[in-house]
Short mmCIF file of C-alpha atoms in Angstrom, two decimals:
data_model
loop_
_atom_site.label_atom_id
_atom_site.label_comp_id
_atom_site.label_asym_id
_atom_site.label_seq_id
_atom_site.Cartn_x
_atom_site.Cartn_y
_atom_site.Cartn_z
CA GLY A 24 15.69 -2.05 -5.56
CA ALA A 25 14.49 -0.63 -2.26
CA VAL A 26 13.54 -3.31 0.26
CA VAL A 27 11.40 -2.95 3.35
CA SER A 28 11.14 -5.77 5.85
CA GLN A 29 8.72 -6.40 8.68
CA HIS A 30 9.03 -8.60 11.70
CA PRO A 31 7.28 -10.71 12.68
CA SER A 32 5.35 -11.85 9.64
CA ARG A 33 2.70 -13.47 11.81
CA VAL A 34 1.86 -13.13 15.48
CA ILE A 35 -0.84 -14.66 17.63
CA CYS A 36 -1.38 -13.24 21.08
CA LYS A 37 -3.85 -13.32 23.92
CA SER A 38 -6.27 -10.50 24.53
CA GLY A 39 -4.79 -7.83 26.77
CA THR A 40 -1.17 -8.33 25.79
CA SER A 41 0.97 -5.93 23.79
CA VAL A 42 2.57 -6.69 20.46
CA LYS A 43 5.46 -4.91 18.79
CA ILE A 44 5.93 -4.91 15.01
CA GLU A 45 9.19 -3.77 13.44
CA CYS A 46 9.59 -2.12 10.05
CA ARG A 47 13.04 -1.73 8.55
CA SER A 48 14.29 -0.16 5.35
CA LEU A 49 17.14 -2.45 4.40
CA ASP A 50 19.05 -0.62 1.70
CA PHE A 51 17.97 3.00 1.96
CA GLN A 52 17.31 5.67 4.53
CA ALA A 53 13.71 6.61 5.19
CA THR A 54 12.92 9.86 6.92
CA THR A 55 9.24 9.02 6.76
CA MET A 56 7.51 5.73 7.43
CA PHE A 57 3.84 4.95 7.25
CA TRP A 58 1.71 2.38 9.03
CA TYR A 59 -1.36 0.90 7.40
CA ARG A 60 -4.01 -1.57 8.46
CA GLN A 61 -5.87 -3.81 6.05
CA PHE A 62 -8.98 -5.83 6.80
CA PRO A 63 -10.00 -8.77 4.59
CA LYS A 64 -11.04 -7.78 1.08
CA GLN A 65 -10.53 -4.12 1.86
CA SER A 66 -7.86 -1.68 0.79
CA LEU A 67 -5.10 -0.30 2.95
CA MET A 68 -6.08 2.29 5.54
CA LEU A 69 -3.44 4.73 6.71
CA MET A 70 -3.08 4.69 10.47
CA ALA A 71 -0.21 7.06 11.04
CA THR A 72 2.76 8.82 9.52
CA SER A 73 6.03 8.88 11.40
CA ASN A 74 9.02 11.06 10.77
CA GLU A 75 12.37 10.10 12.19
CA GLY A 76 13.02 11.79 15.50
CA SER A 77 9.58 13.28 15.93
CA LYS A 78 6.13 12.25 17.10
CA ALA A 79 3.90 10.35 14.73
CA THR A 80 0.87 11.94 13.13
CA TYR A 81 -2.21 9.78 13.51
CA GLU A 82 -5.19 9.63 11.19
CA GLN A 83 -8.60 10.51 12.52
CA GLY A 84 -10.09 7.68 14.53
CA VAL A 85 -6.79 5.98 15.32
CA GLU A 86 -5.99 5.91 19.02
CA LYS A 87 -2.45 7.08 19.55
CA ASP A 88 -2.30 5.60 23.04
CA LYS A 89 -3.26 2.21 21.70
CA PHE A 90 -1.01 2.19 18.64
CA LEU A 91 2.37 3.45 19.79
CA ILE A 92 4.77 4.36 17.02
CA ASN A 93 8.47 4.93 17.44
CA HIS A 94 10.74 6.03 14.60
CA ALA A 95 14.09 6.21 16.34
CA SER A 96 16.35 5.87 13.32
CA LEU A 97 16.34 6.36 9.56
CA THR A 98 15.91 2.63 9.00
CA LEU A 99 13.62 1.48 11.78
CA SER A 100 10.09 2.22 12.90
CA THR A 101 8.07 0.18 15.37
CA LEU A 102 4.36 -0.13 15.94
CA THR A 103 3.23 -1.41 19.33
CA VAL A 104 -0.37 -2.51 19.71
CA THR A 105 -1.05 -2.10 23.41
CA SER A 106 -3.63 -4.17 25.26
CA ALA A 107 -4.64 -5.88 22.08
CA HIS A 108 -8.19 -7.12 21.63
CA PRO A 109 -9.74 -9.40 19.01
CA GLU A 110 -10.99 -6.42 17.00
CA ASP A 111 -7.35 -5.40 16.52
CA SER A 112 -6.78 -8.55 14.51
CA SER A 113 -5.74 -7.38 11.09
CA PHE A 114 -2.96 -7.20 8.53
CA TYR A 115 -0.54 -4.42 9.39
CA ILE A 116 1.67 -3.05 6.63
CA CYS A 117 4.38 -0.44 6.83
CA SER A 118 5.91 1.58 4.05
CA ALA A 119 8.97 3.75 3.85
CA ARG A 120 9.66 6.77 1.72
CA ALA A 121 13.19 7.24 0.51
CA SER A 122 14.96 10.40 1.53
CA GLY A 123 17.46 12.40 -0.51
CA THR A 124 18.19 11.27 -4.04
CA GLY A 125 17.99 7.55 -3.51
CA ALA A 126 15.67 4.95 -4.92
CA GLY A 127 12.24 6.27 -5.82
CA SER A 128 12.91 9.75 -4.49
CA SER A 129 12.06 11.41 -7.81
CA TYR A 130 8.51 10.08 -7.54
CA ASN A 131 8.26 10.40 -3.78
CA GLU A 132 7.66 6.69 -3.90
CA GLN A 133 6.74 4.59 -0.90
CA PHE A 134 8.07 1.06 -0.63
CA PHE A 135 5.88 -1.39 1.23
CA GLY A 136 6.84 -4.11 3.63
CA PRO A 137 5.46 -7.65 3.35
CA GLY A 138 2.98 -7.11 6.17
CA THR A 139 2.36 -8.61 9.60
CA ARG A 140 -0.70 -10.74 10.28
CA LEU A 141 -1.89 -10.11 13.85
CA THR A 142 -4.40 -12.45 15.42
CA VAL A 143 -5.66 -11.64 18.90
CA LEU A 144 -7.40 -14.50 20.67
CA LYS B 25 -13.89 14.18 -1.25
CA ASN B 26 -10.77 12.59 -2.74
CA GLN B 27 -11.64 9.16 -4.02
CA VAL B 28 -10.21 6.42 -6.20
CA GLU B 29 -12.66 3.97 -7.75
CA GLN B 30 -11.65 0.80 -9.51
CA SER B 31 -13.51 -1.53 -11.80
CA PRO B 32 -14.26 -4.30 -12.09
CA GLN B 33 -14.27 -5.36 -8.46
CA SER B 34 -13.22 -8.84 -9.49
CA LEU B 35 -12.31 -10.57 -12.71
CA ILE B 36 -11.67 -14.10 -13.88
CA ILE B 37 -9.77 -14.71 -17.10
CA LEU B 38 -8.18 -17.68 -18.78
CA GLU B 39 -4.43 -18.07 -18.78
CA GLY B 40 -2.88 -16.44 -21.80
CA LYS B 41 -5.65 -13.89 -22.27
CA ASN B 42 -5.32 -10.13 -21.91
CA CYS B 43 -7.29 -7.93 -19.55
CA THR B 44 -7.69 -4.28 -18.67
CA LEU B 45 -8.40 -2.85 -15.26
CA GLN B 46 -9.86 0.60 -14.79
CA CYS B 47 -9.26 3.37 -12.28
CA ASN B 48 -11.13 6.68 -11.95
CA TYR B 49 -10.09 9.28 -9.46
CA THR B 50 -11.21 12.61 -8.10
CA VAL B 51 -8.03 13.35 -6.16
CA SER B 52 -6.83 16.93 -6.25
CA PRO B 53 -4.18 18.22 -6.26
CA PHE B 54 -2.69 15.36 -8.25
CA SER B 55 0.92 14.36 -7.84
CA ASN B 56 1.22 10.92 -9.36
CA LEU B 57 -0.67 7.68 -9.93
CA ARG B 58 0.60 4.23 -9.08
CA TRP B 59 -0.49 0.70 -9.75
CA TYR B 60 0.40 -1.96 -7.23
CA LYS B 61 0.06 -5.73 -7.25
CA GLN B 62 -0.77 -7.31 -3.92
CA ASP B 63 -0.61 -11.05 -3.49
CA THR B 64 -2.77 -12.52 -0.74
CA GLY B 65 -1.11 -12.02 2.63
CA ARG B 66 1.67 -9.87 1.22
CA GLY B 67 2.43 -6.19 0.97
CA PRO B 68 1.80 -4.23 -2.25
CA VAL B 69 4.51 -4.26 -4.90
CA SER B 70 4.83 -1.33 -7.28
CA LEU B 71 4.15 -2.00 -10.95
CA THR B 72 4.14 1.49 -12.44
CA ILE B 73 4.14 5.08 -11.32
CA MET B 74 3.21 8.03 -13.52
CA THR B 75 3.20 11.77 -13.11
CA PHE B 76 0.86 14.28 -14.71
CA SER B 77 2.94 14.49 -17.89
CA GLU B 78 3.25 10.75 -18.48
CA ASN B 79 0.37 9.04 -20.25
CA THR B 80 1.74 5.53 -20.62
CA LYS B 81 4.28 3.38 -18.88
CA SER B 82 5.16 -0.27 -19.26
CA ASN B 83 6.68 -2.84 -16.95
CA GLY B 84 7.04 -6.13 -18.76
CA ARG B 85 3.56 -7.46 -19.50
CA TYR B 86 1.97 -4.61 -17.57
CA THR B 87 1.12 -1.34 -19.32
CA ALA B 88 -0.51 1.54 -17.52
CA THR B 89 -2.13 4.55 -19.15
CA LEU B 90 -3.11 7.85 -17.64
CA ASP B 91 -5.49 10.51 -18.91
CA ALA B 92 -5.10 13.41 -16.50
CA ASP B 93 -7.84 15.39 -18.24
CA THR B 94 -10.53 12.78 -17.63
CA LYS B 95 -8.82 11.53 -14.44
CA GLN B 96 -8.78 7.97 -15.64
CA SER B 97 -6.12 5.29 -15.68
CA SER B 98 -6.00 1.74 -16.90
CA LEU B 99 -3.72 -1.22 -16.34
CA HIS B 100 -3.44 -3.66 -19.21
CA ILE B 101 -2.06 -7.13 -18.61
CA THR B 102 -0.88 -9.01 -21.66
CA ALA B 103 -0.68 -12.79 -22.00
CA SER B 104 -1.78 -13.41 -18.44
CA GLN B 105 -0.09 -16.03 -16.29
CA LEU B 106 -1.33 -17.92 -13.27
CA SER B 107 1.05 -15.86 -11.13
CA ASP B 108 -0.84 -12.72 -12.13
CA SER B 109 -3.66 -13.80 -9.81
CA ALA B 110 -3.67 -11.06 -7.17
CA SER B 111 -5.32 -7.80 -6.19
CA TYR B 112 -4.37 -4.78 -8.24
CA ILE B 113 -4.57 -1.47 -6.46
CA CYS B 114 -4.66 1.98 -8.03
CA VAL B 115 -3.19 4.61 -5.75
CA VAL B 116 -3.18 8.35 -6.34
CA SER B 117 -0.78 10.63 -4.57
CA GLU B 118 -2.69 13.65 -3.33
CA SER B 119 0.26 15.65 -2.12
CA PHE B 120 3.82 15.23 -1.01
CA GLN B 121 3.08 12.11 0.98
CA LYS B 122 -0.65 11.49 1.21
CA LEU B 123 -1.81 8.46 -0.79
CA VAL B 124 -5.41 7.71 -1.68
CA PHE B 125 -6.00 4.00 -2.24
CA GLY B 126 -8.55 2.40 -4.50
CA THR B 127 -10.43 -0.65 -3.28
CA GLY B 128 -8.64 -2.86 -5.76
CA THR B 129 -9.54 -5.36 -8.45
CA ARG B 130 -9.19 -9.01 -7.56
CA LEU B 131 -7.90 -10.89 -10.58
CA LEU B 132 -8.00 -14.64 -10.89
CA VAL B 133 -6.21 -16.24 -13.81
CA SER B 134 -7.63 -19.67 -14.46
CA PRO B 135 -5.73 -22.48 -16.20
#
C-alpha cells in the first residue's frame, strides 16, 4: 500500500527558532501534498495545498510567511515553521495524493503521514 | 456551509461488543466519503472509501454504509477489540481535492 513518512516524529524547540518538517511519499509519486494541523481533541485543519513545482495555496487565516512550504519533487514536501512560538505547538500531519494510475488514484485518495508533534517552549 | 457532523462524540463499549458510529454531511458537490481511524498521536489510516454509487463497503470487521439521498453514513464495528480504541473520522470529499473533516468519534473499548 501507499506509505507516507514524516520526519521528525517529535520536535521540541525554543521560541523564536525555525523548525523544518519533511513529508515523503515512499512508494508512489505525489503531485499534490497537503499540510494539516491538529489541536488536541479536534479534527484536522487544512493549512495548505502544495503542488510539485509551484507555490503552495494557503487556507484562509494561515500565514504563508510563517509556514513555508516547499514541494520540490514528486516525493518530498517540507513545511518550515519560522520563528516558532508556543501557540504554534501542535500536531502537524501531511498527506499525499497519488498521481497517475497508481495506488488510490481511482478515488483521488489521500494517504496520511504519521504526524509530527511540535512543542515550542 | 459544507459540514460533516459525527455522533456520538465519544463512546465506551465492552470488548467483543458491536457498535455503530454515525456521520451526517451537507457537503456539495459530493465526490466520495471516507472513514479513517486515528490512533492517539498518529496520522489517520483509511478504513473505507465510497463513491456516490456505493452504499456499503467492508474492511474486515469494519463495515461502512452510505445513503447519498439522506446524506448519511455509518461505520459498524463488529466484535470490537481493545486495539479498536481510537478516534474515527468521517471525511467527505467536496471536489477533486478538498476534504471536509468531521470532528470524530472517540471510541474506547474496555476489557
